[in-house]
Short mmCIF file of C-alpha atoms and ligand atoms in Angstrom, two decimals:
data_model
loop_
_atom_site.label_atom_id
_atom_site.label_comp_id
_atom_site.label_asym_id
_atom_site.label_seq_id
_atom_site.Cartn_x
_atom_site.Cartn_y
_atom_site.Cartn_z
CA ARG A 794 -0.17 -0.01 -0.16
CA PRO A 795 1.47 3.68 -0.81
CA ARG A 796 1.86 5.67 1.66
CA VAL A 797 0.54 8.76 3.92
CA LEU A 798 2.12 10.60 6.21
CA SER A 799 1.40 14.28 8.42
CA GLY A 800 2.05 15.81 11.64
CA ILE A 801 0.12 18.82 13.77
CA GLN A 802 2.36 20.93 16.45
CA PRO A 803 1.09 20.91 20.06
CA THR A 804 1.40 24.19 20.54
CA SER A 805 -2.55 24.73 22.02
CA ASP A 806 -4.43 22.95 24.08
CA SER A 807 -6.86 22.07 21.46
CA PHE A 808 -7.14 21.52 17.13
CA HIS A 809 -8.81 24.09 15.59
CA LEU A 810 -11.52 24.22 12.43
CA GLY A 811 -9.00 24.61 10.03
CA ASN A 812 -6.86 22.20 11.42
CA TYR A 813 -9.72 19.77 11.53
CA LEU A 814 -10.99 20.35 8.38
CA GLY A 815 -8.12 21.44 6.73
CA ALA A 816 -5.40 18.38 7.61
CA VAL A 817 -6.91 15.97 10.05
CA ARG A 818 -9.99 14.75 8.39
CA GLN A 819 -8.23 13.96 5.92
CA TRP A 820 -6.04 11.75 7.34
CA VAL A 821 -8.95 9.41 8.99
CA ALA A 822 -10.29 9.37 5.73
CA LEU A 823 -6.82 7.91 4.23
CA GLN A 824 -6.43 5.88 6.43
CA ASP A 825 -8.63 2.89 4.40
CA GLU A 826 -6.26 3.28 1.33
CA PHE A 827 -2.85 3.92 2.63
CA GLU A 828 -0.36 2.89 5.67
CA ALA A 829 -0.83 5.87 7.41
CA PHE A 830 1.46 7.60 9.48
CA TYR A 831 0.34 10.78 11.99
CA PHE A 832 2.56 12.47 14.36
CA ILE A 833 3.09 15.10 16.99
CA PRO A 834 5.56 17.04 15.77
CA ASP A 835 7.27 18.45 19.25
CA MET A 836 10.48 19.73 18.06
CA HIS A 837 9.18 21.74 16.13
CA ALA A 838 6.70 23.17 18.80
CA ILE A 839 10.12 24.06 20.43
CA THR A 840 10.84 26.49 17.94
CA VAL A 841 8.67 29.61 19.41
CA PRO A 842 8.50 30.51 23.03
CA TYR A 843 6.56 28.51 24.58
CA GLU A 844 6.18 27.02 28.29
CA PRO A 845 8.09 23.79 29.30
CA LYS A 846 5.84 22.73 31.24
CA VAL A 847 2.82 22.69 29.40
CA LEU A 848 4.41 21.03 26.48
CA ALA A 849 4.23 17.20 27.54
CA GLU A 850 0.35 18.21 28.28
CA ARG A 851 -0.45 19.32 24.96
CA THR A 852 2.03 16.76 23.21
CA ARG A 853 -1.19 13.80 25.46
CA LEU A 854 -3.37 15.42 24.31
CA SER A 855 -2.96 15.44 20.32
CA VAL A 856 -2.45 12.06 20.69
CA ALA A 857 -6.33 12.31 22.22
CA GLN A 858 -7.89 14.30 19.67
CA LEU A 859 -6.60 12.64 16.76
CA LEU A 860 -8.01 8.99 18.41
CA ALA A 861 -11.35 11.11 19.35
CA VAL A 862 -11.72 12.03 15.71
CA GLY A 863 -11.15 9.01 14.28
CA VAL A 864 -7.09 7.87 13.70
CA ASP A 865 -7.14 4.23 14.49
CA ALA A 866 -4.48 3.13 16.58
CA GLU A 867 -4.50 -0.17 15.37
CA ARG A 868 -4.40 1.14 11.85
CA SER A 869 -2.01 3.68 11.44
CA THR A 870 1.13 4.41 13.17
CA ILE A 871 0.97 7.42 15.75
CA TYR A 872 3.95 8.56 17.20
CA VAL A 873 5.60 11.54 18.63
CA GLN A 874 8.28 13.26 16.79
CA SER A 875 11.28 13.44 19.33
CA HIS A 876 11.02 9.98 20.17
CA ILE A 877 12.37 9.17 16.66
CA PRO A 878 15.85 10.11 17.13
CA GLU A 879 16.33 9.37 13.61
CA ILE A 880 14.77 12.59 12.24
CA ALA A 881 16.66 14.80 14.42
CA GLN A 882 20.04 12.53 12.53
CA LEU A 883 18.34 13.49 9.06
CA THR A 884 18.02 16.68 9.80
CA TRP A 885 21.74 17.69 9.89
CA VAL A 886 22.58 15.58 6.78
CA LEU A 887 19.58 17.89 4.88
CA SER A 888 20.83 21.14 6.56
CA CYS A 889 23.66 20.66 4.50
CA ILE A 890 22.20 20.89 1.60
CA THR A 891 19.77 23.28 1.59
CA GLY A 892 20.99 26.76 0.53
CA PHE A 893 21.07 29.15 3.40
CA GLY A 894 18.82 31.58 0.30
CA GLU A 895 16.79 29.22 -0.06
CA ALA A 896 15.39 28.56 3.79
CA SER A 897 15.64 32.58 3.49
CA ARG A 898 12.47 32.03 1.31
CA MET A 899 11.03 30.68 3.70
CA THR A 900 7.29 32.74 4.00
CA GLN A 901 6.70 31.25 7.33
CA PHE A 902 9.83 32.26 9.04
CA LYS A 903 9.03 36.14 7.46
CA ASP A 904 5.93 35.78 9.26
CA LYS A 905 7.22 34.03 12.02
CA SER A 906 10.47 35.46 12.87
CA ALA A 907 8.47 39.06 12.44
CA LYS A 908 6.37 38.47 15.14
CA GLN A 909 9.41 38.62 17.58
CA GLY A 910 11.47 40.55 15.96
CA VAL A 911 14.36 38.36 13.82
CA ASP A 912 16.65 39.19 15.77
CA ALA A 913 15.18 37.14 18.92
CA ALA A 914 14.16 34.31 16.18
CA GLY A 915 15.76 31.23 17.32
CA VAL A 916 18.54 30.00 14.50
CA GLY A 917 15.45 26.67 15.18
CA LEU A 918 12.82 28.32 13.45
CA PHE A 919 14.86 29.21 10.47
CA THR A 920 15.63 25.24 10.00
CA TYR A 921 11.99 24.37 11.08
CA PRO A 922 11.04 23.66 6.92
CA ILE A 923 13.73 21.47 6.83
CA LEU A 924 13.01 19.24 10.08
CA MET A 925 10.48 18.77 8.40
CA ALA A 926 11.60 17.72 5.26
CA ALA A 927 13.52 15.17 6.61
CA ASP A 928 10.18 13.76 8.89
CA ILE A 929 8.36 13.13 5.28
CA LEU A 930 11.70 11.86 4.23
CA ALA A 931 12.56 9.07 6.57
CA PHE A 932 9.47 7.62 6.10
CA ASP A 933 9.65 7.09 2.05
CA VAL A 934 6.13 8.62 1.98
CA ASP A 935 3.66 9.12 -0.86
CA GLN A 936 1.39 11.49 -0.18
CA VAL A 937 1.15 14.19 2.55
CA PRO A 938 -1.96 15.83 3.84
CA VAL A 939 -1.64 19.44 4.73
CA GLY A 940 -3.55 22.14 4.28
CA GLU A 941 -2.48 25.09 2.12
CA ASP A 942 0.09 26.99 4.31
CA GLN A 943 2.47 23.66 4.30
CA ARG A 944 2.16 24.13 0.00
CA GLN A 945 6.19 25.62 0.13
CA HIS A 946 7.17 23.62 3.04
CA LEU A 947 6.23 20.79 0.65
CA GLU A 948 8.48 21.78 -2.23
CA LEU A 949 10.97 22.15 0.01
CA THR A 950 10.94 18.79 0.35
CA ARG A 951 10.77 17.67 -2.96
CA ASP A 952 13.00 19.51 -4.33
CA LEU A 953 15.96 18.23 -1.11
CA ALA A 954 15.24 14.76 -2.03
CA GLN A 955 16.05 15.09 -5.54
CA ARG A 956 19.17 16.92 -4.97
CA PHE A 957 20.60 14.04 -2.17
CA ASN A 958 19.44 11.84 -4.95
CA SER A 959 21.20 13.21 -7.72
CA ARG A 960 24.11 13.88 -5.50
CA TYR A 961 24.60 11.49 -3.71
CA GLY A 962 22.02 8.60 -5.93
CA PRO A 963 18.60 7.05 -5.32
CA VAL A 964 17.64 6.69 -1.80
CA LEU A 965 14.74 9.09 -0.94
CA LYS A 966 11.86 8.84 -2.29
CA VAL A 967 10.06 11.91 -3.55
CA PRO A 968 6.91 12.68 -1.66
CA ALA A 969 4.09 15.18 -3.15
CA ALA A 970 1.16 17.02 -1.01
CA TYR A 971 -2.25 16.23 -0.90
CA ILE A 972 -3.83 19.07 -0.41
CA VAL A 973 -7.96 18.74 -0.54
CA LYS A 974 -8.75 22.97 -2.78
CA GLU A 975 -12.32 23.43 -1.02
CA PHE A 976 -11.28 23.03 3.04
CA ALA A 977 -7.06 24.02 2.15
CA LYS A 978 -7.61 27.52 4.10
CA ILE A 979 -10.42 27.86 6.43
CA TYR A 980 -10.53 31.77 7.37
CA ASP A 981 -10.68 33.45 10.63
CA LEU A 982 -14.03 34.00 11.11
CA GLN A 983 -13.69 38.09 12.19
CA ASN A 984 -10.94 38.41 9.51
CA PRO A 985 -12.44 36.28 7.28
CA THR A 986 -9.39 36.62 4.46
CA ALA A 987 -6.76 35.07 6.92
CA LYS A 988 -6.44 31.62 7.70
CA MET A 989 -7.93 31.04 10.52
CA SER A 990 -4.18 30.25 12.78
CA LYS A 991 -3.61 30.16 17.08
CA SER A 992 -1.42 32.78 16.59
CA ALA A 993 -4.53 35.56 15.39
CA GLU A 994 -4.01 38.63 17.50
CA SER A 995 -7.61 38.06 18.78
CA ASP A 996 -9.17 34.99 19.25
CA ARG A 997 -12.24 35.80 18.38
CA GLY A 998 -12.73 34.43 15.42
CA LEU A 999 -10.90 31.38 16.30
CA ILE A 1000 -12.76 27.59 16.80
CA ASN A 1001 -11.68 25.85 18.85
CA LEU A 1002 -12.51 22.05 19.03
CA LEU A 1003 -11.85 21.30 23.23
CA ASP A 1004 -14.01 24.71 23.40
CA GLU A 1005 -16.96 24.86 25.29
CA PRO A 1006 -19.75 24.87 22.53
CA LYS A 1007 -21.65 27.81 23.58
CA LYS A 1008 -18.70 30.24 23.15
CA SER A 1009 -17.63 28.81 19.60
CA ALA A 1010 -21.87 29.18 18.93
CA LYS A 1011 -21.46 32.52 20.04
CA LYS A 1012 -18.53 33.03 18.07
CA ILE A 1013 -20.25 31.33 14.91
CA ARG A 1014 -22.86 34.18 15.21
CA SER A 1015 -20.96 37.39 15.33
CA ALA A 1016 -18.56 35.98 12.19
CA VAL A 1017 -18.32 38.57 9.87
CA THR A 1018 -20.27 38.75 7.05
CA ASP A 1019 -20.90 41.57 4.90
CA THR A 1020 -23.35 44.37 3.50
CA ASP A 1021 -25.27 42.50 1.31
CA THR A 1022 -27.83 39.93 2.45
CA VAL A 1023 -28.70 37.16 -0.25
CA VAL A 1024 -26.36 33.77 0.48
CA ARG A 1025 -24.00 32.78 -1.82
CA PHE A 1026 -21.33 31.22 -2.16
CA ASP A 1027 -18.54 33.84 -3.34
CA PRO A 1028 -14.89 34.05 -1.93
CA GLU A 1029 -13.94 36.65 -3.80
CA THR A 1030 -16.33 39.05 -2.78
CA LYS A 1031 -18.05 37.43 -0.13
CA PRO A 1032 -15.53 35.61 2.29
CA GLY A 1033 -17.22 35.85 4.84
CA VAL A 1034 -19.98 33.73 3.95
CA SER A 1035 -18.54 31.95 1.62
CA ASN A 1036 -16.59 30.74 4.64
CA LEU A 1037 -19.46 29.24 7.46
CA LEU A 1038 -21.26 27.91 3.93
CA THR A 1039 -18.04 26.02 3.99
CA ILE A 1040 -17.62 25.32 7.83
CA GLN A 1041 -21.41 24.06 7.37
CA SER A 1042 -21.26 22.09 4.51
CA ALA A 1043 -17.85 19.83 6.29
CA LEU A 1044 -19.39 19.36 9.56
CA SER A 1045 -22.95 18.14 7.72
CA GLY A 1046 -21.87 16.51 4.80
CA THR A 1047 -24.31 19.17 2.85
CA PRO A 1048 -23.22 19.97 -0.53
CA VAL A 1049 -22.67 23.94 -0.36
CA GLU A 1050 -25.23 24.11 -3.91
CA VAL A 1051 -27.77 22.41 -1.46
CA LEU A 1052 -27.54 24.66 1.07
CA VAL A 1053 -27.14 27.95 -0.63
CA ASP A 1054 -30.69 26.60 -2.17
CA LYS A 1055 -32.10 26.07 1.51
CA TYR A 1056 -30.99 29.62 2.52
CA ALA A 1057 -33.00 31.44 -0.92
CA GLY A 1058 -34.83 33.92 0.99
CA LYS A 1059 -32.84 33.43 4.50
CA GLY A 1060 -30.89 35.79 5.69
CA TYR A 1061 -27.44 35.57 7.68
CA GLY A 1062 -28.82 34.74 10.73
CA ASP A 1063 -30.34 31.80 9.70
CA LEU A 1064 -26.91 31.28 8.55
CA LYS A 1065 -24.57 31.37 11.42
CA VAL A 1066 -27.14 30.28 13.49
CA ASP A 1067 -27.49 26.19 11.82
CA THR A 1068 -23.63 26.80 11.29
CA ALA A 1069 -23.33 27.00 15.05
CA ASP A 1070 -25.70 23.98 15.59
CA VAL A 1071 -23.80 21.67 12.75
CA LEU A 1072 -20.58 22.78 14.90
CA THR A 1073 -21.94 21.86 18.11
CA GLU A 1074 -23.35 18.49 17.08
CA PHE A 1075 -19.58 17.63 15.95
CA VAL A 1076 -17.64 18.56 19.02
CA THR A 1077 -19.90 17.46 21.69
CA PRO A 1078 -19.58 13.74 21.61
CA LEU A 1079 -15.65 14.50 20.52
CA ARG A 1080 -15.02 15.95 23.45
CA GLY A 1081 -16.22 13.41 25.26
CA ARG A 1082 -13.99 11.48 24.30
CA VAL A 1083 -11.22 13.33 24.28
CA ALA A 1084 -11.66 14.03 28.09
CA GLU A 1085 -12.15 10.03 28.55
CA TYR A 1086 -8.29 9.30 26.41
CA MET A 1087 -6.35 12.03 28.89
CA GLU A 1088 -8.13 10.20 32.20
CA ASN A 1089 -5.86 7.20 30.86
CA PRO A 1090 -2.58 8.11 30.14
CA GLU A 1091 -1.63 4.66 30.09
CA TYR A 1092 -3.27 3.99 27.22
CA LEU A 1093 -1.84 6.91 25.32
CA ASP A 1094 1.87 6.07 26.15
CA GLU A 1095 1.50 2.52 24.77
CA VAL A 1096 -0.10 3.66 21.62
CA LEU A 1097 2.80 6.00 21.35
CA ALA A 1098 5.59 2.94 22.35
CA ARG A 1099 3.61 0.71 20.03
CA GLY A 1100 3.80 4.26 17.43
CA ALA A 1101 7.72 4.66 18.27
CA GLN A 1102 9.18 1.12 18.15
CA ARG A 1103 7.06 0.84 14.24
CA ALA A 1104 8.03 4.31 13.17
CA ARG A 1105 11.92 4.13 14.59
CA ALA A 1106 12.49 0.50 12.30
CA ILE A 1107 11.29 2.43 9.19
CA ALA A 1108 13.55 5.69 10.28
CA SER A 1109 16.93 3.70 10.87
CA THR A 1110 16.54 2.10 7.63
CA THR A 1111 16.36 5.10 5.29
CA LEU A 1112 19.22 6.93 8.00
CA ALA A 1113 21.53 3.92 7.51
CA ALA A 1114 20.95 3.83 3.18
CA VAL A 1115 21.94 8.21 3.99
CA TYR A 1116 25.09 7.77 5.83
CA ASP A 1117 26.69 5.35 3.47
CA LYS A 1118 25.77 7.24 0.21
CA VAL A 1119 27.14 10.50 2.15
CA GLY A 1120 30.10 8.45 2.93
CA PHE A 1121 29.92 8.16 7.05
CA LEU A 1122 32.14 5.37 8.72
CA ALA A 1123 30.24 2.74 9.76
CA THR A 1124 29.81 1.78 13.20
CA GLY A 1125 31.63 -1.37 13.70
P1 TYM B 23 0.13 23.15 12.23
O1 TYM B 23 0.66 22.25 13.58
O2 TYM B 23 -0.06 24.33 12.15
O3 TYM B 23 -1.37 23.11 11.47
C1 TYM B 23 -2.22 21.47 11.50
C2 TYM B 23 -2.32 21.26 9.78
O4 TYM B 23 -3.12 21.89 9.91
C3 TYM B 23 -3.72 22.90 8.28
N1 TYM B 23 -3.75 24.15 9.07
C4 TYM B 23 -5.20 24.20 8.05
N2 TYM B 23 -5.91 24.02 7.23
C5 TYM B 23 -6.65 24.84 6.97
N3 TYM B 23 -7.22 25.86 7.31
C6 TYM B 23 -6.33 26.98 8.01
N4 TYM B 23 -6.50 27.76 8.93
C7 TYM B 23 -5.51 25.58 9.05
N5 TYM B 23 -4.33 26.35 9.98
C8 TYM B 23 -3.81 24.87 10.02
C9 TYM B 23 -2.24 22.70 8.28
O5 TYM B 23 -2.07 23.41 6.37
C10 TYM B 23 -1.61 21.77 8.70
O6 TYM B 23 -1.87 20.59 7.47
N6 TYM B 23 4.71 22.01 9.60
C11 TYM B 23 3.46 21.72 10.56
C12 TYM B 23 3.34 20.44 11.47
C13 TYM B 23 4.06 19.48 10.50
C14 TYM B 23 4.30 18.30 9.29
C15 TYM B 23 5.91 16.91 9.28
C16 TYM B 23 3.32 18.08 8.46
C17 TYM B 23 5.95 18.97 10.86
N7 TYM B 23 6.16 17.87 10.06
C18 TYM B 23 5.67 17.35 8.54
C19 TYM B 23 3.16 17.43 7.31
C20 TYM B 23 4.14 16.35 7.78
C21 TYM B 23 2.27 22.74 10.54
O7 TYM B 23 2.91 23.56 11.68
O8 TYM B 23 1.36 22.30 10.77
#
């Protein structure tokens, strides 16, 4: 079976709706057709200021959320990045074939370092995309399901794989980005031309899956729309309304066109109330399942131990081939 791999950072207590609709929902669907690897990139999470005391807890919470949305620990390999030392080892080799200028062109570094001031930003934030390339290339991956904001990192990953292969010989599989256009960018409810993000200045436009449903419903009811009154799907001129339609359609399984017909002659109020209801129905049982998993940390740790074992077996094979090609002397 072809292989799929992706990760979600443990930088918040909860996945947000963009993470879920843009990426994690696809992960669940892809488990059937693919041999799946899903992981928590805790090493990426320390590239920005953070609280060490909460990182481990958020890592467990992330695993609990993956299981709660339907990632199946029997079929998929679930692990934590820092448990696979081969990833960091491969990162070094890849960093030696990455151009400084090439790394400097990564827009995420520009955005995130601007937030802290470039001088305050760590070098780890700069080399972040190389670590991400190693995450992927260590596992001979075919498809990487991500949102639109990761596209540039995937391009770099492909470039590095091709460069390594042409310089040292064919070892690394060149992966493809798996991006579902309709859901690749879910927008901030208050600022519907910006992507929904946990690092937005205000969290009023951010839907966290684990928040009180009432709080999220309220955020949806106060979503920014436009001065028109007709419910139509047109992301260019009606970004707020189109975003709500996308969200409701994704969570209810009703095609956008069917929703648009349903709201003919009705106003934005109905669209908002229904979208809030659909979200509430989705998150209420999800929150319960996450709470149950969190009451059983031994089980979560067992899932991760199994995952690390399977993942390391693969990553160490890739690393050995890479070390051999670059001319490192084998250990006796
Ligand atoms: P992260 O943790 O920021 O986000 C996890 C996933 O959610 C997607 N996403 C969105 N999709 C649609 N609309 C949005 N508003 C939105 N916001 C976030 C992201 O595109 C991502 O797919 N660098 C990665 C984590 C990573 C990774 C990897 C991914 C590390 N190593 C290897 C794939 C393969 C990141 O920061 O995602």
